[in-house]
């Protein structure tokens, strides 16, 4: 596709359930980021994948959060035993390879997660 | 560690006037890039403008321009002839190849345009 694709666009689930959020980056982009954005707030960095390097997981808020990136392309963010404070928009972004710092990130439209 | 600071959580400007959003950053590196992103209510993040640290000339994109002061580590965004469609959250961002190209964002400034 032409841009970063995220699915689902909206997800409503009950507290305690597990959720999976998907991100399809732009083809050829080896860098992939996940962010969390609470209503009206800034971007909270969660995790960063860069090529074959070990991911930077320093932003994950708890061990209930995990992410993987299969085949260097599609990424899945998993939240286990969801809590109400997990309600937010989860944004994914991709960019070109390491050594392309002049290149901007391209963002998906995000997944709005609501925990009842 | 690199940090990006946007000291104005919210700003307002009259339509057709000029507004400047501030951004400062902290780094010991000489090779890096700076960006301004816009996020309208639709929540889609849009690149507004970018600046290479090695370039002295300030970047300009139509009504948007930056004032890049490398020594002061300042990167402000000026919006001229403000339009209602400029109302959005604006994020300043920093990226360096010396830090694995990881992008660091400021907390954002919400810009209101007054008709």
PDB file of C-alpha atoms in Angstrom, chain B:
ATOM      1  CA  UNK B   1      20.067  11.766  26.748  1.00  0.00           C
ATOM      2  CA  UNK B   2      18.515  13.805  24.018  1.00  0.00           C
ATOM      3  CA  UNK B   3      15.398  15.734  24.978  1.00  0.00           C
ATOM      4  CA  UNK B   4      12.986  17.913  23.058  1.00  0.00           C
ATOM      5  CA  UNK B   5      11.061  20.608  24.909  1.00  0.00           C
ATOM      6  CA  UNK B   6       7.998  22.483  23.754  1.00  0.00           C
ATOM      7  CA  UNK B   7       7.277  24.995  26.467  1.00  0.00           C
ATOM      8  CA  UNK B   8       3.889  26.169  25.169  1.00  0.00           C
ATOM      9  CA  UNK B   9       1.158  23.567  25.770  1.00  0.00           C
ATOM     10  CA  UNK B  10      -1.418  25.784  24.013  1.00  0.00           C
ATOM     11  CA  UNK B  11      -1.413  28.882  21.859  1.00  0.00           C
ATOM     12  CA  UNK B  12      -4.017  30.963  20.066  1.00  0.00           C
ATOM     13  CA  UNK B  13      -3.683  33.253  17.076  1.00  0.00           C
ATOM     14  CA  UNK B  14      -6.099  35.387  15.111  1.00  0.00           C
ATOM     15  CA  UNK B  15      -6.798  34.242  11.583  1.00  0.00           C
ATOM     16  CA  UNK B  16      -4.393  35.835   9.043  1.00  0.00           C
ATOM     17  CA  UNK B  17      -1.899  36.719  11.792  1.00  0.00           C
ATOM     18  CA  UNK B  18       1.531  35.196  12.377  1.00  0.00           C
ATOM     19  CA  UNK B  19       2.375  32.824  15.208  1.00  0.00           C
ATOM     20  CA  UNK B  20       5.606  31.254  16.395  1.00  0.00           C
ATOM     21  CA  UNK B  21       5.812  27.916  18.198  1.00  0.00           C
ATOM     22  CA  UNK B  22       8.931  27.282  20.208  1.00  0.00           C
ATOM     23  CA  UNK B  23      11.050  24.163  20.483  1.00  0.00           C
ATOM     24  CA  UNK B  24      14.356  23.599  22.199  1.00  0.00           C
ATOM     25  CA  UNK B  25      16.413  20.457  22.336  1.00  0.00           C
ATOM     26  CA  UNK B  26      19.353  19.127  24.231  1.00  0.00           C
ATOM     27  CA  UNK B  27      22.110  17.237  22.455  1.00  0.00           C
ATOM     28  CA  UNK B  28      25.869  16.916  22.325  1.00  0.00           C
ATOM     29  CA  UNK B  29      25.825  15.709  18.733  1.00  0.00           C
ATOM     30  CA  UNK B  30      26.600  17.759  15.647  1.00  0.00           C
ATOM     31  CA  UNK B  31      24.855  15.607  13.068  1.00  0.00           C
ATOM     32  CA  UNK B  32      21.080  15.525  13.425  1.00  0.00           C
ATOM     33  CA  UNK B  33      17.792  16.481  11.844  1.00  0.00           C
ATOM     34  CA  UNK B  34      14.805  18.364  13.158  1.00  0.00           C
ATOM     35  CA  UNK B  35      11.176  18.100  12.129  1.00  0.00           C
ATOM     36  CA  UNK B  36       7.839  19.729  12.788  1.00  0.00           C
ATOM     37  CA  UNK B  37       4.724  17.565  12.516  1.00  0.00           C
ATOM     38  CA  UNK B  38       1.101  18.648  12.520  1.00  0.00           C
ATOM     39  CA  UNK B  39      -1.710  16.525  13.936  1.00  0.00           C
ATOM     40  CA  UNK B  40      -5.202  17.866  13.137  1.00  0.00           C
ATOM     41  CA  UNK B  41      -8.315  16.487  14.864  1.00  0.00           C
ATOM     42  CA  UNK B  42      -8.401  13.698  12.293  1.00  0.00           C
ATOM     43  CA  UNK B  43      -5.289  12.462  14.202  1.00  0.00           C
ATOM     44  CA  UNK B  44      -3.255  11.878  11.033  1.00  0.00           C
ATOM     45  CA  UNK B  45       0.323  13.039  11.619  1.00  0.00           C
ATOM     46  CA  UNK B  46       1.576  15.217   8.784  1.00  0.00           C
ATOM     47  CA  UNK B  47       5.151  16.361   8.204  1.00  0.00           C
ATOM     48  CA  UNK B  48       5.250  20.161   8.015  1.00  0.00           C
ATOM     49  CA  UNK B  49       8.917  20.952   7.603  1.00  0.00           C
ATOM     50  CA  UNK B  50      12.391  19.533   8.210  1.00  0.00           C
ATOM     51  CA  UNK B  51      15.825  21.039   8.881  1.00  0.00           C
ATOM     52  CA  UNK B  52      19.301  19.544   8.568  1.00  0.00           C
ATOM     53  CA  UNK B  53      21.603  20.665  11.372  1.00  0.00           C
ATOM     54  CA  UNK B  54      24.517  21.197   8.986  1.00  0.00           C
ATOM     55  CA  UNK B  55      22.543  23.737   6.978  1.00  0.00           C
ATOM     56  CA  UNK B  56      22.600  27.314   8.179  1.00  0.00           C
ATOM     57  CA  UNK B  57      19.747  28.382   5.953  1.00  0.00           C
ATOM     58  CA  UNK B  58      16.344  28.163   7.584  1.00  0.00           C
ATOM     59  CA  UNK B  59      13.907  25.786   5.910  1.00  0.00           C
ATOM     60  CA  UNK B  60      10.749  27.229   4.374  1.00  0.00           C
ATOM     61  CA  UNK B  61       7.595  25.555   3.061  1.00  0.00           C
ATOM     62  CA  UNK B  62       5.065  28.091   1.814  1.00  0.00           C
ATOM     63  CA  UNK B  63       3.548  29.773   4.896  1.00  0.00           C
ATOM     64  CA  UNK B  64       5.687  27.695   7.256  1.00  0.00           C
ATOM     65  CA  UNK B  65       9.257  28.585   8.112  1.00  0.00           C
ATOM     66  CA  UNK B  66      11.680  27.795  10.893  1.00  0.00           C
ATOM     67  CA  UNK B  67      14.143  29.816  12.913  1.00  0.00           C
ATOM     68  CA  UNK B  68      16.987  27.390  13.515  1.00  0.00           C
ATOM     69  CA  UNK B  69      19.541  28.579  16.050  1.00  0.00           C
ATOM     70  CA  UNK B  70      22.048  25.747  16.359  1.00  0.00           C
ATOM     71  CA  UNK B  71      24.174  27.278  19.087  1.00  0.00           C
ATOM     72  CA  UNK B  72      21.098  27.977  21.179  1.00  0.00           C
ATOM     73  CA  UNK B  73      19.597  24.574  20.278  1.00  0.00           C
ATOM     74  CA  UNK B  74      16.384  26.245  19.276  1.00  0.00           C
ATOM     75  CA  UNK B  75      14.057  25.303  16.425  1.00  0.00           C
ATOM     76  CA  UNK B  76      10.927  27.452  16.320  1.00  0.00           C
ATOM     77  CA  UNK B  77       8.154  27.206  13.751  1.00  0.00           C
ATOM     78  CA  UNK B  78       6.601  30.332  12.277  1.00  0.00           C
ATOM     79  CA  UNK B  79       3.219  30.159  10.616  1.00  0.00           C
ATOM     80  CA  UNK B  80       2.362  33.196   8.528  1.00  0.00           C
ATOM     81  CA  UNK B  81      -1.134  34.233   7.442  1.00  0.00           C
ATOM     82  CA  UNK B  82      -2.707  31.685   9.797  1.00  0.00           C
ATOM     83  CA  UNK B  83      -5.688  29.816   8.438  1.00  0.00           C
ATOM     84  CA  UNK B  84      -8.477  27.925  10.183  1.00  0.00           C
ATOM     85  CA  UNK B  85      -7.054  24.694   8.781  1.00  0.00           C
ATOM     86  CA  UNK B  86      -3.839  25.272  10.695  1.00  0.00           C
ATOM     87  CA  UNK B  87      -5.601  24.449  13.954  1.00  0.00           C
ATOM     88  CA  UNK B  88      -3.892  21.310  15.220  1.00  0.00           C
ATOM     89  CA  UNK B  89      -1.403  19.838  17.622  1.00  0.00           C
ATOM     90  CA  UNK B  90       2.169  20.589  16.529  1.00  0.00           C
ATOM     91  CA  UNK B  91       5.064  18.346  17.487  1.00  0.00           C
ATOM     92  CA  UNK B  92       8.757  19.100  17.256  1.00  0.00           C
ATOM     93  CA  UNK B  93      11.035  16.088  16.678  1.00  0.00           C
ATOM     94  CA  UNK B  94      14.752  15.274  16.680  1.00  0.00           C
ATOM     95  CA  UNK B  95      16.554  12.438  14.929  1.00  0.00           C
ATOM     96  CA  UNK B  96      20.238  11.521  14.767  1.00  0.00           C
ATOM     97  CA  UNK B  97      22.188   8.747  13.024  1.00  0.00           C
ATOM     98  CA  UNK B  98      24.441   8.683  16.071  1.00  0.00           C
ATOM     99  CA  UNK B  99      21.505   7.498  18.164  1.00  0.00           C
ATOM    100  CA  UNK B 100      20.380   4.671  15.924  1.00  0.00           C
ATOM    101  CA  UNK B 101      18.110   7.105  14.065  1.00  0.00           C
ATOM    102  CA  UNK B 102      15.570   6.971  16.866  1.00  0.00           C
ATOM    103  CA  UNK B 103      13.162   9.906  16.678  1.00  0.00           C
ATOM    104  CA  UNK B 104      12.408  11.877  19.819  1.00  0.00           C
ATOM    105  CA  UNK B 105       9.268  14.000  20.058  1.00  0.00           C
ATOM    106  CA  UNK B 106       8.357  16.971  22.190  1.00  0.00           C
ATOM    107  CA  UNK B 107       5.059  16.949  24.095  1.00  0.00           C
ATOM    108  CA  UNK B 108       3.336  19.153  21.547  1.00  0.00           C
ATOM    109  CA  UNK B 109       1.684  22.563  21.307  1.00  0.00           C
ATOM    110  CA  UNK B 110      -2.032  22.832  20.621  1.00  0.00           C
ATOM    111  CA  UNK B 111      -2.681  25.739  18.258  1.00  0.00           C
ATOM    112  CA  UNK B 112      -6.088  27.411  18.126  1.00  0.00           C
ATOM    113  CA  UNK B 113      -7.012  29.716  15.250  1.00  0.00           C
ATOM    114  CA  UNK B 114      -9.489  32.445  16.179  1.00  0.00           C
ATOM    115  CA  UNK B 115     -11.810  33.560  13.358  1.00  0.00           C
TER     116      UNK B 115
END
